[in-house]
PDB file of C-alpha atoms and ligand atoms in Angstrom:
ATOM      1  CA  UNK A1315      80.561  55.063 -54.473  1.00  0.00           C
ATOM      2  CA  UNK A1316      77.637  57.241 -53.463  1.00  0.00           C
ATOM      3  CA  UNK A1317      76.660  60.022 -56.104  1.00  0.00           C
ATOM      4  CA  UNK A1318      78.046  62.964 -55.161  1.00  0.00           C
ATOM      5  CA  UNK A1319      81.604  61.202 -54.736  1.00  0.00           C
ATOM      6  CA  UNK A1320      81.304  59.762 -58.399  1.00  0.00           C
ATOM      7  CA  UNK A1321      79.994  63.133 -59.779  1.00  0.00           C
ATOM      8  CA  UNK A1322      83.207  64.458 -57.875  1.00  0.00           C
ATOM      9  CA  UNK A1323      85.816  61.806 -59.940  1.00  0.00           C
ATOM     10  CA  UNK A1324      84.516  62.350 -62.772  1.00  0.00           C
ATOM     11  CA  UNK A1325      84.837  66.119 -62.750  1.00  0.00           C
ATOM     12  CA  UNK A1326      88.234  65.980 -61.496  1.00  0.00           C
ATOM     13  CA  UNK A1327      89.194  63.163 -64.354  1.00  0.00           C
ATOM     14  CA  UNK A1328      87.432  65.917 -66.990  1.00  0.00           C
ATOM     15  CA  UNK A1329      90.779  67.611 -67.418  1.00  0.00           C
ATOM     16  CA  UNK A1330      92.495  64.432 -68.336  1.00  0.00           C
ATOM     17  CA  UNK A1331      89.743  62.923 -70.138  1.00  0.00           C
ATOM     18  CA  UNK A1332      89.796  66.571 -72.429  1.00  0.00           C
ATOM     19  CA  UNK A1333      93.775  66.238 -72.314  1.00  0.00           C
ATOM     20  CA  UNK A1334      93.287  62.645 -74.361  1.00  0.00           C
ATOM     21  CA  UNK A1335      90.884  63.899 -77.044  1.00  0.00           C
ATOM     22  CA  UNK A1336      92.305  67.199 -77.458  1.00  0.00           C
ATOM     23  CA  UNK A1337      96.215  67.265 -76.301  1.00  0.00           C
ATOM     24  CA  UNK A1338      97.741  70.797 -75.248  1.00  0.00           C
ATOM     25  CA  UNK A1339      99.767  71.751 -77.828  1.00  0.00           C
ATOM     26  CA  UNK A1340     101.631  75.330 -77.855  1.00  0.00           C
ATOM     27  CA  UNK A1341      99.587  77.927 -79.288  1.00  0.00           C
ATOM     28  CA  UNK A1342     102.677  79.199 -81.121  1.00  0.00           C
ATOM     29  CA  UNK A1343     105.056  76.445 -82.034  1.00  0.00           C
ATOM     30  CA  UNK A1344     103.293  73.437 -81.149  1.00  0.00           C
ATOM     31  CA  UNK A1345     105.297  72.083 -78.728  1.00  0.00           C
ATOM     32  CA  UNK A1346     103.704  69.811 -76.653  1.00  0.00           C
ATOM     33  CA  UNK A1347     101.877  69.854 -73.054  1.00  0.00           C
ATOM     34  CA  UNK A1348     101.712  73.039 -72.883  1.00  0.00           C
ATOM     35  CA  UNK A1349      99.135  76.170 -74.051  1.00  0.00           C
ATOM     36  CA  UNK A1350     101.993  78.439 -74.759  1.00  0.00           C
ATOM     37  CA  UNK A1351     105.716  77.892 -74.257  1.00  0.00           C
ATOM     38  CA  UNK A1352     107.975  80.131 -72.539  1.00  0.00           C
ATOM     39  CA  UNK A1353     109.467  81.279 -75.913  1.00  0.00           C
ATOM     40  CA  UNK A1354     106.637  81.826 -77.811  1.00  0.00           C
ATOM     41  CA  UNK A1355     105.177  83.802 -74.147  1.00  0.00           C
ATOM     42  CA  UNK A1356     108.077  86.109 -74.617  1.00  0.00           C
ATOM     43  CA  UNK A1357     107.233  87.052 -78.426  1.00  0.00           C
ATOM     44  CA  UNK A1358     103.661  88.193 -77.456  1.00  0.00           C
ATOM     45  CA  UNK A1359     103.547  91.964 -78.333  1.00  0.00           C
ATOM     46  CA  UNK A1360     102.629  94.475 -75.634  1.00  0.00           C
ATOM     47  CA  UNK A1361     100.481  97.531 -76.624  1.00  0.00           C
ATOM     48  CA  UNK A1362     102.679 100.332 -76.271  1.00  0.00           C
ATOM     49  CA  UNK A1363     100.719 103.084 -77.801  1.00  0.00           C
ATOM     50  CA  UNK A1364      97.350 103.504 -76.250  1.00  0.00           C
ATOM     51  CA  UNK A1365      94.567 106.022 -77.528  1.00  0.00           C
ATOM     52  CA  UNK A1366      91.364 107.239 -76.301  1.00  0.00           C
ATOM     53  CA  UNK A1367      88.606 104.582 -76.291  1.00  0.00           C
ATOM     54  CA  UNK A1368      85.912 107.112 -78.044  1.00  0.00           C
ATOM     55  CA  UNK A1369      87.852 108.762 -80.676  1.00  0.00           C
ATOM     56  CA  UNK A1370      90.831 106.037 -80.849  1.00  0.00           C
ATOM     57  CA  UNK A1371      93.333 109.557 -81.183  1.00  0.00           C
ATOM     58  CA  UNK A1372      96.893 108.139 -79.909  1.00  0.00           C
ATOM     59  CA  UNK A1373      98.214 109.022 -76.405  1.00  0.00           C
ATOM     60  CA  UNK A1374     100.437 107.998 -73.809  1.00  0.00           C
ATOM     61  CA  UNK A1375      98.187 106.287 -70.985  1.00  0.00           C
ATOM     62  CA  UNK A1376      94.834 105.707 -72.701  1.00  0.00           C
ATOM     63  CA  UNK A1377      92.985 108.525 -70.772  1.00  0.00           C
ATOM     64  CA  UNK A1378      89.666 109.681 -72.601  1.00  0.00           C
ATOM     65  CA  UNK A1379      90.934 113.188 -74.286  1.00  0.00           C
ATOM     66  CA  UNK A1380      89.325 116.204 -72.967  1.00  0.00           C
ATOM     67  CA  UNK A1381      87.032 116.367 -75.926  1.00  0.00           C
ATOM     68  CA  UNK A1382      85.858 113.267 -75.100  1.00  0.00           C
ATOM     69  CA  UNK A1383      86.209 113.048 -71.426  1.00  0.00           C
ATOM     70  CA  UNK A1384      82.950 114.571 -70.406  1.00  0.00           C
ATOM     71  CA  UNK A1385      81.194 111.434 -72.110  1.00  0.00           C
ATOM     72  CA  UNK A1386      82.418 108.877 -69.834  1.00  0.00           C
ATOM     73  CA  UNK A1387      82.267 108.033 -65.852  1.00  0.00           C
ATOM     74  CA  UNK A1388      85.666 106.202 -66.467  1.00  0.00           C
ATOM     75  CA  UNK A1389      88.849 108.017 -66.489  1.00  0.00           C
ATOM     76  CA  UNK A1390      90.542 105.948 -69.026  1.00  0.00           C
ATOM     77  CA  UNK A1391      91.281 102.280 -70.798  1.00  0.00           C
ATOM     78  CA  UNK A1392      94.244 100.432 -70.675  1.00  0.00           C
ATOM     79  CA  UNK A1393      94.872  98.031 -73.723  1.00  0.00           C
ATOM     80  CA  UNK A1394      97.250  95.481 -73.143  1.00  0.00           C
ATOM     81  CA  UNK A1395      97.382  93.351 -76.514  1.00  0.00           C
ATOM     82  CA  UNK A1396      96.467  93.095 -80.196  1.00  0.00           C
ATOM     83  CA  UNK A1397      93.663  90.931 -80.470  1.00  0.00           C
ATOM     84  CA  UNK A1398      94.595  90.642 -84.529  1.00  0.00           C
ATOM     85  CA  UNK A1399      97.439  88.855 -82.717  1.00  0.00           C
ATOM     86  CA  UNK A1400      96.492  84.835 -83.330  1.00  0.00           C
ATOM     87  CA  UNK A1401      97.360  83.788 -80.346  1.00  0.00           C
ATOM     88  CA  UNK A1402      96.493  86.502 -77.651  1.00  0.00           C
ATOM     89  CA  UNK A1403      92.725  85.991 -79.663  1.00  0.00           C
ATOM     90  CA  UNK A1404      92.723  82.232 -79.657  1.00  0.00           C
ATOM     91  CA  UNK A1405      93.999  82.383 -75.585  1.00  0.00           C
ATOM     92  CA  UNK A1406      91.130  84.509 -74.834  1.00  0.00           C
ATOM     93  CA  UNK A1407      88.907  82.705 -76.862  1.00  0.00           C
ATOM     94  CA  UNK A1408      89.557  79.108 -74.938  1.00  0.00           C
ATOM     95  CA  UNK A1409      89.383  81.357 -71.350  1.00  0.00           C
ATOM     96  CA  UNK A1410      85.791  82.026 -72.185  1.00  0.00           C
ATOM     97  CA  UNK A1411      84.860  78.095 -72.691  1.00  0.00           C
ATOM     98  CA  UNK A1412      87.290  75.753 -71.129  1.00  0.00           C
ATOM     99  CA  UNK A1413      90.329  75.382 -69.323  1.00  0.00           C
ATOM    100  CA  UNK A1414      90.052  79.072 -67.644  1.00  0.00           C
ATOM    101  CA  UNK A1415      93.223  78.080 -64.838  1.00  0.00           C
ATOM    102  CA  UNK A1416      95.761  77.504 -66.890  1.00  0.00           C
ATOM    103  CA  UNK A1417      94.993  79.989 -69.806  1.00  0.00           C
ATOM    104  CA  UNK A1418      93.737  82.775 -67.276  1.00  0.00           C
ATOM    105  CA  UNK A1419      97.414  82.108 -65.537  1.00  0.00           C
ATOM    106  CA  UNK A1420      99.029  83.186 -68.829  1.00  0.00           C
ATOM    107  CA  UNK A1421      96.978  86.365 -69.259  1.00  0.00           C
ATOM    108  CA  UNK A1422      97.220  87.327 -66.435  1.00  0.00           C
ATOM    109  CA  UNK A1423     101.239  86.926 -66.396  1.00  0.00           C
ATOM    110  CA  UNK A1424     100.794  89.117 -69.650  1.00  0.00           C
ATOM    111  CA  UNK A1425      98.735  91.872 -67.589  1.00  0.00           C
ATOM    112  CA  UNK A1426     101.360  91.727 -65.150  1.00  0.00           C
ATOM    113  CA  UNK A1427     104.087  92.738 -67.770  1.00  0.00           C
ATOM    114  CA  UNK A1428     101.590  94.839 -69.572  1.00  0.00           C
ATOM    115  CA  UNK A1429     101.572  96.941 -66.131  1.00  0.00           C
ATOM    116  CA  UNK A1430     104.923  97.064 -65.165  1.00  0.00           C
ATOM    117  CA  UNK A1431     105.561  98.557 -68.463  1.00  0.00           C
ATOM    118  CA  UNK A1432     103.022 101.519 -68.163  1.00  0.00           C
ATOM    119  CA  UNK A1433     104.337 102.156 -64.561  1.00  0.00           C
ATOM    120  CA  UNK A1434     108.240 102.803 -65.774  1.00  0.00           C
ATOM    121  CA  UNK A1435     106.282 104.575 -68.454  1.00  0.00           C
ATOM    122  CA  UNK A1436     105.494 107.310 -66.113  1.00  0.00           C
ATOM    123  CA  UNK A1437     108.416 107.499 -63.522  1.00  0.00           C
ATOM    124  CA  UNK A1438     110.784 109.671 -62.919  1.00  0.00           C
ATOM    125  CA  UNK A1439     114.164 108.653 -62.199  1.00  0.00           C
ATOM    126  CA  UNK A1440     115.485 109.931 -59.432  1.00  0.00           C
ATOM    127  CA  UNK A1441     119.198 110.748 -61.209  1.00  0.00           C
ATOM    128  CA  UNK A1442     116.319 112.426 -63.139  1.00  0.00           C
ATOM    129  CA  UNK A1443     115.124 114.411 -60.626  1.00  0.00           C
ATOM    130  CA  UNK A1444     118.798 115.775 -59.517  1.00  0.00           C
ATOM    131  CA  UNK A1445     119.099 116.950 -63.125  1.00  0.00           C
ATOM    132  CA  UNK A1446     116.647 119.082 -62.172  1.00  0.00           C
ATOM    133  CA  UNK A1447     113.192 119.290 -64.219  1.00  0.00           C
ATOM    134  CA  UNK A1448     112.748 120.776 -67.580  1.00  0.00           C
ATOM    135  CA  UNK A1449     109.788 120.843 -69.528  1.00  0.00           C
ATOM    136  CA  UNK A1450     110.223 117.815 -70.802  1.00  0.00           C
ATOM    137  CA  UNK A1451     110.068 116.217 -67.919  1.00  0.00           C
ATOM    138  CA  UNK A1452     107.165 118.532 -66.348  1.00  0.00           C
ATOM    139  CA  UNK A1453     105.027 117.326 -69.093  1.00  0.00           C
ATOM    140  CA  UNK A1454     105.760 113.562 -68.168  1.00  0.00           C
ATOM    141  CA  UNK A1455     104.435 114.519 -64.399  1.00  0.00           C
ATOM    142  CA  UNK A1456     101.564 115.740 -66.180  1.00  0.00           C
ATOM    143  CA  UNK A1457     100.230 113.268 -68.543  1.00  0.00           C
ATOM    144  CA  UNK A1458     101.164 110.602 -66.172  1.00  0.00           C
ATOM    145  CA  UNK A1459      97.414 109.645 -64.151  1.00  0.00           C
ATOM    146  CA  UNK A1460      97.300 109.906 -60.762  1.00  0.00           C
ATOM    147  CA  UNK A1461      96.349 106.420 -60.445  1.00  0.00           C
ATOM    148  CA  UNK A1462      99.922 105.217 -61.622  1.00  0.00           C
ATOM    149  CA  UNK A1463     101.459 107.337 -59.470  1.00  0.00           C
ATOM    150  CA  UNK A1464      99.883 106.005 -56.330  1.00  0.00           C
ATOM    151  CA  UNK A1465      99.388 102.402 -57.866  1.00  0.00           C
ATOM    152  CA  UNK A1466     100.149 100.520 -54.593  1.00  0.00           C
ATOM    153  CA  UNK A1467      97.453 101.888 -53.058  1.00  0.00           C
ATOM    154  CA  UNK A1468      94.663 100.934 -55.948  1.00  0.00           C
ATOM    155  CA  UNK A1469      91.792  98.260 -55.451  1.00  0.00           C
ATOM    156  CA  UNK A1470      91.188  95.851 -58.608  1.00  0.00           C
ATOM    157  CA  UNK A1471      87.959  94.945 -59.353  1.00  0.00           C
ATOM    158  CA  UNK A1472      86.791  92.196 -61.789  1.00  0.00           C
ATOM    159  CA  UNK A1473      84.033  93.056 -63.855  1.00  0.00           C
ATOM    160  CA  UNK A1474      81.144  91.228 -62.135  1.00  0.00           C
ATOM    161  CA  UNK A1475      79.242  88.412 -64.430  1.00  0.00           C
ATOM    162  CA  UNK A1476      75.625  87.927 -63.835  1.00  0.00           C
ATOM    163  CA  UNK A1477      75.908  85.161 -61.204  1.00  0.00           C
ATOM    164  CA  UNK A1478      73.437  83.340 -63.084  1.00  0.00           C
ATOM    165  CA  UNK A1479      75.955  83.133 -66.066  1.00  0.00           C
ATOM    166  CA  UNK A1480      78.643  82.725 -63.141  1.00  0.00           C
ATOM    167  CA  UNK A1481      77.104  79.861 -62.262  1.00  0.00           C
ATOM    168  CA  UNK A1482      76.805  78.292 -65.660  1.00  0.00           C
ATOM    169  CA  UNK A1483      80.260  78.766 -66.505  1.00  0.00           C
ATOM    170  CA  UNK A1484      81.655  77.870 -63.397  1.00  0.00           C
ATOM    171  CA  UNK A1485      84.343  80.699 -62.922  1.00  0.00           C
ATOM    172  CA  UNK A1486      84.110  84.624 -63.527  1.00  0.00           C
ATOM    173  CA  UNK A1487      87.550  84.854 -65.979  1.00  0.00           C
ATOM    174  CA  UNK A1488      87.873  88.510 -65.320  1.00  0.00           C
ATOM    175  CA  UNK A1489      88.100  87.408 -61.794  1.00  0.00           C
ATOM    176  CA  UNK A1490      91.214  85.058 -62.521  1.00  0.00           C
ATOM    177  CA  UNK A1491      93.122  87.430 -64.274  1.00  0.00           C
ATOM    178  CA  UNK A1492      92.523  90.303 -61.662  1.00  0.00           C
ATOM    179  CA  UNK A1493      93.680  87.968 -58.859  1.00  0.00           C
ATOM    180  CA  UNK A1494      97.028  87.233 -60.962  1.00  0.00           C
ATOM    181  CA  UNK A1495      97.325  90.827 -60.963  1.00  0.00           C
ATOM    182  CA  UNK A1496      96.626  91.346 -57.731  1.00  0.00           C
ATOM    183  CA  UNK A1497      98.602  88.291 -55.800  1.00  0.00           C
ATOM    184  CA  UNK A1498     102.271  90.089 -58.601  1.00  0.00           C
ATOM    185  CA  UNK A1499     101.372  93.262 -56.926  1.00  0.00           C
ATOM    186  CA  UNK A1500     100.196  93.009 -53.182  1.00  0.00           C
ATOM    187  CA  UNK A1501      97.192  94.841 -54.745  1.00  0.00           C
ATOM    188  CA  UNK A1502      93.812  94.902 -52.581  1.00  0.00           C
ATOM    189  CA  UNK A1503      91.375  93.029 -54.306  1.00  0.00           C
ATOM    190  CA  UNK A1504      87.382  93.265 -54.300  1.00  0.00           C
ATOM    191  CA  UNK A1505      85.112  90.907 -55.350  1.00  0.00           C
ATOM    192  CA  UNK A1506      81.382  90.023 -54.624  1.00  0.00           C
ATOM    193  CA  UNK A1507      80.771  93.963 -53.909  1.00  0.00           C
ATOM    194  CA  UNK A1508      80.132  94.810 -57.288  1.00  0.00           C
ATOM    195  CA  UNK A1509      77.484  93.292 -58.491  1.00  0.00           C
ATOM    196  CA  UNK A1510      75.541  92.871 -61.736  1.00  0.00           C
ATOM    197  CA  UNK A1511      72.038  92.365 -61.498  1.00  0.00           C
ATOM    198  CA  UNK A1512      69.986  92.215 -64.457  1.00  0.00           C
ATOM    199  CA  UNK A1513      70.503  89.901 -66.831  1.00  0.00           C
ATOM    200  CA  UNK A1514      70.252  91.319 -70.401  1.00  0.00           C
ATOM    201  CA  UNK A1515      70.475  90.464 -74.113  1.00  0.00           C
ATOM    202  CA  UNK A1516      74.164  89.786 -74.972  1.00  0.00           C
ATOM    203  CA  UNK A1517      75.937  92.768 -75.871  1.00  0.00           C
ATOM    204  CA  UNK A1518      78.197  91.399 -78.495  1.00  0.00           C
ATOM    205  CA  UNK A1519      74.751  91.321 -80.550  1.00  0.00           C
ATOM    206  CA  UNK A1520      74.100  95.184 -80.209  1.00  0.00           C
ATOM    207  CA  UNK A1521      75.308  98.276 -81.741  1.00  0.00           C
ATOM    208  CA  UNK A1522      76.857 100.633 -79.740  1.00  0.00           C
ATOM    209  CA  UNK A1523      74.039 102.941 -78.803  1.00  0.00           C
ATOM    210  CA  UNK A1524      72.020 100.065 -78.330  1.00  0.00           C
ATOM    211  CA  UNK A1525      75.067  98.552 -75.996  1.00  0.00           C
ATOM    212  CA  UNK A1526      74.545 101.804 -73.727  1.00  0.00           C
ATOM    213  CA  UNK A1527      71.337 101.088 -72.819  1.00  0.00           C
ATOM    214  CA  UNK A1528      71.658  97.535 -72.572  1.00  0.00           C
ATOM    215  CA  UNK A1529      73.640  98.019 -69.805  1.00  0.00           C
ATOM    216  CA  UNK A1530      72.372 101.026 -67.741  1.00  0.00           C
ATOM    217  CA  UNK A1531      71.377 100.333 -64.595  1.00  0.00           C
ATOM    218  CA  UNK A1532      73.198  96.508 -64.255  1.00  0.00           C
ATOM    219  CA  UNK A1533      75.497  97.281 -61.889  1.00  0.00           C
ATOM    220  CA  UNK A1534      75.221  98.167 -58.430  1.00  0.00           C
ATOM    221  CA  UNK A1535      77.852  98.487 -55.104  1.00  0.00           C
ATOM    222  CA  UNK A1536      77.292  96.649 -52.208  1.00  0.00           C
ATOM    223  CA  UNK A1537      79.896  97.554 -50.184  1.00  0.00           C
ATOM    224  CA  UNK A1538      81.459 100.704 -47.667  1.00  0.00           C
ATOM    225  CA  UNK A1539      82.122 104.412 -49.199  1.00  0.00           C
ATOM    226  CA  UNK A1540      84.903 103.474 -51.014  1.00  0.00           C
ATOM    227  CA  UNK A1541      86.258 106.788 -49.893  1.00  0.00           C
ATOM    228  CA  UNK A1542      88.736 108.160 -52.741  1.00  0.00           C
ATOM    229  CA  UNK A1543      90.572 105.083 -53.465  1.00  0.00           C
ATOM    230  CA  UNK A1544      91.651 104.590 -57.029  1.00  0.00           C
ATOM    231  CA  UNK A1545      90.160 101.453 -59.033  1.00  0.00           C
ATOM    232  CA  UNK A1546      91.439  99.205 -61.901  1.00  0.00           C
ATOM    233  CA  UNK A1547      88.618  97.270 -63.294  1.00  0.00           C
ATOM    234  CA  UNK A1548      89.651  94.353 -64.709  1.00  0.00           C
ATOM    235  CA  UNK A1549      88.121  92.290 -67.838  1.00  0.00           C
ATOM    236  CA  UNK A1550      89.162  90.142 -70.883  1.00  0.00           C
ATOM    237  CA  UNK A1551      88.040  91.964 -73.244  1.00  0.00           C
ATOM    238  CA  UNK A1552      86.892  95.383 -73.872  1.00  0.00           C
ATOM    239  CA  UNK A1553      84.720  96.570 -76.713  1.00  0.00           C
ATOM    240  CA  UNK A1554      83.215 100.105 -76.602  1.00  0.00           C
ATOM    241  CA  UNK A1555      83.638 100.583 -72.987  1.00  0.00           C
ATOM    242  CA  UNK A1556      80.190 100.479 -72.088  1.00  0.00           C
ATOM    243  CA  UNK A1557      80.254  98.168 -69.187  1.00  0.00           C
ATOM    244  CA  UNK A1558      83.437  99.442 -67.944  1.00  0.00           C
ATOM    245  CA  UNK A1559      82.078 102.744 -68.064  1.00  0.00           C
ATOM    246  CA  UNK A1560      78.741 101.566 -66.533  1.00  0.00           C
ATOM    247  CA  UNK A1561      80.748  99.974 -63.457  1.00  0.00           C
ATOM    248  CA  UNK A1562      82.561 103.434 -63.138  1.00  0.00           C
ATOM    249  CA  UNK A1563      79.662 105.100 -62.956  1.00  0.00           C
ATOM    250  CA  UNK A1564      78.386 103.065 -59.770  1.00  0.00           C
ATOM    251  CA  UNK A1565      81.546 103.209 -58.083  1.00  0.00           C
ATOM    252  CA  UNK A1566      82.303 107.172 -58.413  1.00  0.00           C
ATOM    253  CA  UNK A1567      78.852 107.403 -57.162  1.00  0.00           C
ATOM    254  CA  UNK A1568      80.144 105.674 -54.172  1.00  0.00           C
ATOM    255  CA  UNK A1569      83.187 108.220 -53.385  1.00  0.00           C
ATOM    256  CA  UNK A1570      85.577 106.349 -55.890  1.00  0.00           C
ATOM    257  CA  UNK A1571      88.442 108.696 -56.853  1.00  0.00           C
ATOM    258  CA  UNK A1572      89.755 107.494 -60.217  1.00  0.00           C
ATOM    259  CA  UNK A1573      88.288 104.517 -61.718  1.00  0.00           C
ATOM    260  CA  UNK A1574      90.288 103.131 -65.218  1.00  0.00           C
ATOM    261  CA  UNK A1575      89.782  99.593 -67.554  1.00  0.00           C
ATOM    262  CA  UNK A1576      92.278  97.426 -67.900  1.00  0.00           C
ATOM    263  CA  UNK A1577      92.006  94.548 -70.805  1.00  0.00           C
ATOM    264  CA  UNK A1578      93.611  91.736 -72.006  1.00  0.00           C
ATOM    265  CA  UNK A1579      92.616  93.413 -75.707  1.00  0.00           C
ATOM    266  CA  UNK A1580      89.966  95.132 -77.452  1.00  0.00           C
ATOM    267  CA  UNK A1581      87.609  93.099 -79.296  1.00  0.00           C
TER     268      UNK A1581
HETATM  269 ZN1   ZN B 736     105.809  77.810 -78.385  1.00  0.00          ZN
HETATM  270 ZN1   ZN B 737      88.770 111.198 -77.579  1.00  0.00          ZN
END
């Protein structure tokens, strides 16, 4: 067996060789073979109530508040777990270092729930509709962002990893979970245009303030005018927004119309 064939069988035994000395056992119930049963899947709580990012006050679709909006490049951040939940923490904790498909499969199966639920969040039935529209339902039409409205026609985005770091991992996570999303939803899906280019101290080792200009200036578009089209970026987890809002930045200043986060859960 020449090298490269041998280095080839033994990375494709890794899985099984990891399987012996650490054996998949359900997160939840400890079932075995498996990271997370189909029962235990089912009993993973959804966000419901989202809030603005900055001032955490509570609202409907996690849009920045008006206060707050002038702050930010990004239109809003969608939430769609606890991370104080055990096990959404300990999936997205074993996504970052080892066995991204199968774990990025199940959050991204949990995004794709996460979003149906904020879309029949903000329609309006037709039966409603013939009722005729009260104020109530005015209000609804309101709050609900544009982006949800016209969701078939948004382009997902992973947040972009330095490709140095891309390389050493092997994978980009955020990547895995927006093509779950994408593949559920015939959603157009962009990656390699956004790119991140400097590679910086960590940010999980910085303050806030310190986060903001960590990141400024890392990102950068490589593709077309992107011509009003809405954007869901996409990333595991989201802390104080900084990147996200970093990425919107860069894309509004190439003719994005609204650009909004989307996270497995807030770290
Ligand atoms: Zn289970
Ligand atoms: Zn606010």
């Amino acid at each position: 067996m020449n090298k490269k064939r041998l280095l080839n069988h033994v990375l494709s035994s890794r899985d099984f060789i990891l399987d012996l000395i650490f054996p998949i056992e359900c997160l939840g119930c400890g079932a075995e073979g498996v990271w997370l049963c189909k029962t235990c899947f089912r009993q993973l709580p959804l966000q419901a109530e989202q809030y603005c990012l900055n001032c955490k006050k509570p609202n409907e679709f996690g849009q920045f508040c008006p206060a707050c909006a002038s702050a930010y490049s990004l239109d809003g951040v969608w939430i769609a777990g606890n991370y104080e939940n055990k096990i959404i923490a300990a999936l997205i904790k074993n996504l970052k270092y080892h066995f991204a498909k199968d774990l990025a499969k199940i959050l991204g199966e949990f995004l794709i729930l996460f979003l149906r639920n904020l879309i029949n969040k903000g329609r309006i039935g037709r039966t409603d509709l013939s009722l005729g529209l009260d104020k109530k339902k005015i209000k609804k039409i309101r709050q609900t962002p544009e982006i949800i409205f016209d969701f078939k026609n948004c382009l997902l985005i992973p947040v972009p990893l330095h490709p140095r770091r891309e390389r050493w991992r092997g994978f980009n996570q955020a990547e895995i979970l927006a093509r779950a999303v994408a593949e559920n939803y015939n959603l157009e899906l962009n990656t390699g245009k956004l790119i991140r280019m400097k590679h910086k101290k960590p940010q999980t080792k910085l303050d806030s303030v310190a986060r903001q200009k960590n990141i400024q200036g890392c990102f950068a578009w490589q593709g077309e005018n992107l011509n009003k089209q809405n954007i869901i970026l996409i990333d595991d987890v989201v802390t104080t927004g900084a990147t996200l809002n970093e990425c919107a930045k860069v894309l509004k200043a190439n003719g994005a119309g609204q650009v909004w986060g989307l996270a497995v859960a807030k770290g």
